Coordinates of C-alpha atoms in Angstrom, one line a residue:
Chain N
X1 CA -13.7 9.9 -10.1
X2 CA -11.8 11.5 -7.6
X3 CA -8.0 10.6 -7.1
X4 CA -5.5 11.1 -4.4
X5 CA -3.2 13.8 -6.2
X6 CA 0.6 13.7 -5.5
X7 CA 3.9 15.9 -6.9
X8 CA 6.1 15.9 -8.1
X9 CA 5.8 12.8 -9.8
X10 CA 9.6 12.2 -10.0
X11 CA 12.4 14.3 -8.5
X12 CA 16.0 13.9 -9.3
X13 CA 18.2 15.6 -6.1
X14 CA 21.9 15.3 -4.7
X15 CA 22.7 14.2 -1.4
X16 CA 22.7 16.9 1.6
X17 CA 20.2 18.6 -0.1
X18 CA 16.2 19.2 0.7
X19 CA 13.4 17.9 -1.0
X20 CA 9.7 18.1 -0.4
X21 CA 6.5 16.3 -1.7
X22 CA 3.2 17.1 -1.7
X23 CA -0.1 15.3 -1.6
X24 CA -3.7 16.6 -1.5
X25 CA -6.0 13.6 -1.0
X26 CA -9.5 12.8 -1.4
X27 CA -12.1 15.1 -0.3
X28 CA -13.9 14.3 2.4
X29 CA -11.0 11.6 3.4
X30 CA -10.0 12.4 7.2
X31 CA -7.0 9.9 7.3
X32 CA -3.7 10.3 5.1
X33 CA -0.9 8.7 4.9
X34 CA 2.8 8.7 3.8
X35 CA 4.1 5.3 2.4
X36 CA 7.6 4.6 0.9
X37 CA 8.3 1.8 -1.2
X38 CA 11.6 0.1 -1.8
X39 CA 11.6 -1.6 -5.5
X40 CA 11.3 -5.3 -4.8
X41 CA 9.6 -4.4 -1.2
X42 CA 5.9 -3.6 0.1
X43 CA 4.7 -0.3 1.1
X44 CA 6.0 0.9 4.5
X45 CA 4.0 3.4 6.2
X46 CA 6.3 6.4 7.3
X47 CA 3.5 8.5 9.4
X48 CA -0.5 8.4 9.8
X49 CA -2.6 11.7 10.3
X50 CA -6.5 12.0 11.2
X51 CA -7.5 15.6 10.5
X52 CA -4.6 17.6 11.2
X53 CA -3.0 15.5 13.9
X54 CA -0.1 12.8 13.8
X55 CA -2.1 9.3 14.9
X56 CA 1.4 7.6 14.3
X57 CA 4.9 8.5 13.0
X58 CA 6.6 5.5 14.7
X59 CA 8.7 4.6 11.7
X60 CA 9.7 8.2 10.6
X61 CA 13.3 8.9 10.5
X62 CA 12.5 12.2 12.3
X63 CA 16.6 13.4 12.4
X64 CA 16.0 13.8 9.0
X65 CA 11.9 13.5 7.8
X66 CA 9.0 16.0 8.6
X67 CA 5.7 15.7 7.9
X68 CA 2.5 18.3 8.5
X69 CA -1.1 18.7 7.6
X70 CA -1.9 22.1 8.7
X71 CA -4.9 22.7 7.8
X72 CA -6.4 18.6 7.8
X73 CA -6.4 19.2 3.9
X74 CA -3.4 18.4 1.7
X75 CA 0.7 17.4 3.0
X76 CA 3.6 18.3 2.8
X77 CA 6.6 15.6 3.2
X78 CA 10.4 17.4 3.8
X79 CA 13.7 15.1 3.7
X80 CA 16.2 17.6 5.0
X81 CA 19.6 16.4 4.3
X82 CA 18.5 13.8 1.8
X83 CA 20.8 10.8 1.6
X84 CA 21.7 8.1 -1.1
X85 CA 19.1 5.4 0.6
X86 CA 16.1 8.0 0.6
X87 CA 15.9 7.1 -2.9
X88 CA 12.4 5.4 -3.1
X89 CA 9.2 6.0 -3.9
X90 CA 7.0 7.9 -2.1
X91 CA 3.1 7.4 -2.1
X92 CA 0.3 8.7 -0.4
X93 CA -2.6 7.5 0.5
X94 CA -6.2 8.7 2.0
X95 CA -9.6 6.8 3.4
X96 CA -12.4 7.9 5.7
X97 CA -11.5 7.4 9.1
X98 CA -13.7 3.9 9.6
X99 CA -12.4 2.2 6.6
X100 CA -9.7 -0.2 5.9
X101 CA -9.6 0.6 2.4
X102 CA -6.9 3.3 1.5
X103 CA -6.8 5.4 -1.9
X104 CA -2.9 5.6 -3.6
X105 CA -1.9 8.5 -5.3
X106 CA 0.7 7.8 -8.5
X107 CA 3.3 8.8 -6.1
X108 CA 6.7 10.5 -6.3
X109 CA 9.8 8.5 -7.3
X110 CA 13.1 9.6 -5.7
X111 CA 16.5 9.5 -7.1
X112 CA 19.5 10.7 -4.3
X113 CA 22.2 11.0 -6.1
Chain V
X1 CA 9.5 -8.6 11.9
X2 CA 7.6 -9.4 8.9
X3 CA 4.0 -9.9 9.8
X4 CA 2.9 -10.5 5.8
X5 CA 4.6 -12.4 3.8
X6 CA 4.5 -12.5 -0.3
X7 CA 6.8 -15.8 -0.7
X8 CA 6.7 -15.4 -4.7
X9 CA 8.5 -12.4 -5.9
X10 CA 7.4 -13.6 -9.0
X11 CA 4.4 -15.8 -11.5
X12 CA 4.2 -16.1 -15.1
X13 CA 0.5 -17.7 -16.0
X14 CA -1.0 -18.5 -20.0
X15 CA -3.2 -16.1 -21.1
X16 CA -6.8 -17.9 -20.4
X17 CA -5.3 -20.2 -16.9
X18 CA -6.1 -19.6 -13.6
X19 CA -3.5 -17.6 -11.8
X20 CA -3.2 -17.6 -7.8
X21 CA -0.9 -15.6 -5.9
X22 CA -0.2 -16.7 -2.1
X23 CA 0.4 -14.6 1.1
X24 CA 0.8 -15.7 4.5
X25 CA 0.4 -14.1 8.0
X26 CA 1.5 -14.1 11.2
X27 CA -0.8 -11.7 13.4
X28 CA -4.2 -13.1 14.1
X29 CA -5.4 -10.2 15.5
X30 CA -6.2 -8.9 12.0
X31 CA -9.6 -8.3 11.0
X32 CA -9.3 -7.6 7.2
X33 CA -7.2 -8.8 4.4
X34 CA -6.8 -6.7 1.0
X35 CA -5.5 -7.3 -2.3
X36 CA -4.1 -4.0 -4.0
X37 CA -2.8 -3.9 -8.4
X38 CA 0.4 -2.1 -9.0
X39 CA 1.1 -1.2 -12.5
X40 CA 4.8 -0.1 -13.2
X41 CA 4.7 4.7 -12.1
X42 CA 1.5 4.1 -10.9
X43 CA -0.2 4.0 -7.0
X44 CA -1.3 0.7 -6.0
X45 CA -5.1 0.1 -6.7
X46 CA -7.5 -1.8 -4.6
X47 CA -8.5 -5.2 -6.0
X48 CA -10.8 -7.0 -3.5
X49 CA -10.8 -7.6 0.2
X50 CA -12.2 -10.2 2.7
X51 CA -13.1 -9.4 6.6
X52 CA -11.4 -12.3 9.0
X53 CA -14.5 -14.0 9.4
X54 CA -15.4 -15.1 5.9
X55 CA -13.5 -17.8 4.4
X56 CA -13.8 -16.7 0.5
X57 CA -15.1 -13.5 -1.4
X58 CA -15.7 -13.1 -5.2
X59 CA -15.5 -10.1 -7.5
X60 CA -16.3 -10.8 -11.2
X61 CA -12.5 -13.0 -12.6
X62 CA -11.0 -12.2 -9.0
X63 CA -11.5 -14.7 -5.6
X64 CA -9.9 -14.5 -2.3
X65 CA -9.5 -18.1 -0.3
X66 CA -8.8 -17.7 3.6
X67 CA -7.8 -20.2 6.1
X68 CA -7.4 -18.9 9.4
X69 CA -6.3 -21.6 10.6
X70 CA -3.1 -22.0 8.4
X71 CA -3.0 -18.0 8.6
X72 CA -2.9 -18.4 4.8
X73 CA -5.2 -16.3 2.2
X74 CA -4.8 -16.5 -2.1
X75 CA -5.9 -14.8 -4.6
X76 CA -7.4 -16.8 -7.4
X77 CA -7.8 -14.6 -11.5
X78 CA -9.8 -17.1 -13.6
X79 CA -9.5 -16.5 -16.4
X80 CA -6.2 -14.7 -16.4
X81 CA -5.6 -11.5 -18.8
X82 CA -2.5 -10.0 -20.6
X83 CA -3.9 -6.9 -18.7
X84 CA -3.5 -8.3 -15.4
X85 CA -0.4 -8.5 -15.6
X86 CA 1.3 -6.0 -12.7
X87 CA 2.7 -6.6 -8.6
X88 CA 0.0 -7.8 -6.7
X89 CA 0.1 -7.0 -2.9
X90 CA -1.4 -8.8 -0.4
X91 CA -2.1 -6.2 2.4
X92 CA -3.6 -6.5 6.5
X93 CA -6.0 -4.5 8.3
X94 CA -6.1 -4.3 11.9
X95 CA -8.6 -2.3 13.1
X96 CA -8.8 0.4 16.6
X97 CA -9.9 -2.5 18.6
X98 CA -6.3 -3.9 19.3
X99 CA -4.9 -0.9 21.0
X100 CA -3.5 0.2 17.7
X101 CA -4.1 2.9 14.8
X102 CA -6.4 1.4 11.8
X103 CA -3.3 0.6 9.1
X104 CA -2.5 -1.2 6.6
X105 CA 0.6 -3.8 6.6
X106 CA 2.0 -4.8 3.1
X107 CA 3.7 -8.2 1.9
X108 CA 6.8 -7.2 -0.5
X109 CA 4.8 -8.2 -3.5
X110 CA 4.2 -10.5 -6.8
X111 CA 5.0 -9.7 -10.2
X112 CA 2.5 -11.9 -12.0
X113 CA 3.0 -11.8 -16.0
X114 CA 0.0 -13.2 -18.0
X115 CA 1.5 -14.6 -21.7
X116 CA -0.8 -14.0 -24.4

């Protein structure tokens, strides 16, 4: 069955520094997006591409976040400086462009220290 | 401005009852309503769904309620299962008509624990 595919799964990094994730989702899936979770809260959706394009980065911290899907394939998430609230985890998720129903990948779990 | 809301952070059910998890809503310009499973370094998994004009929706042990007019949905498990014991999230749907992009909005979750 295919899966949305995600890594790392868990990164351990220091404050100030960068960190990036990556997520290739399902084929044929036109729509990805970037989630983070709080523990104890929902999914929040951080930014929402169709194809290669940004449909909606609203609620990206964009001082510090960056997001891109060059080639409408896989993505690549950057926190550059990473602070001690970044720590989270961070899922991805893919669908084809007329459905509501989204595919998680296992995520990546964040720890700023 | 929290437009789904998961009252119950938490549910602890026997092994072999009926468990039903609650969410509430506040937008009624939402067209579907999902149900995603969350086991503990996992992704959330979809569970079942029901479009804004049905009232209820069966899959197998799983049953979503709606009642637009309380802007109130459930999720019923009969009979419940050790193994169904994860964070349920109760998820929205609004769809391109409404000016917006289709996404998903999450409540903060239930942790339902099934006692064998």
């Amino acid at each position: 069955e295919a899966e949305v595919a995600q890594s790392p799964r868990y990164k351990i990094t220091e404050k100030s520094q960068a960190v990036a994730f990556w997520c290739d989702p399902i084929s044929g899936h036109a729509t990805l997006y970037w989630y983070r979770q709080i523990l104890g809260q929902g999914p929040e959706l951080l930014v929402q591409f169709q194809d290669e394009s940004v449909v909606d980065d609203s609620q990206l911290p964009k001082d510090r976040f960056s997001a891109e899907r060059l080639k409408g394939v896989d993505s690549t998430l950057k926190i550059q400086p990473a602070e001690l609230g970044d720590s989270a985890m961070y899922l991805c998720a893919s669908s084809f462009v007329e459905s509501y129903e989204q595919y998680f990948g296992p995520g990546t779990r964040l720890t700023v220290t | 401005d929290q437009q789904v809301k998961q009252n119950s952070p938490s549910l602890s059910v026997q092994e072999g009852r009926i468990s039903i998890l609650n969410c509430d809503y506040t937008n009624s310009m939402f067209d579907y309503f999902l149900w995603y499973k969350k086991y503990p370094a996992e992704g959330p998994t979809f569970l079942i769904s029901i479009s804004s004009i049905k009232d209820k929706n069966e899959d197998g042990r799983f049953t979503v309620f709606l009642n637009k007019s309380a802007k109130h949905l459930s999720l019923h498990i009969v009979p419940s299962q050790p193994g169904d014991s994860a964070v349920y999230f109760c998820a929205a749907y609004r769809g391109p008509h409404s000016g917006s992009a289709r996404q998903l909005t999450f409540g903060s979750g239930t942790q339902l624990t099934v006692l064998p």
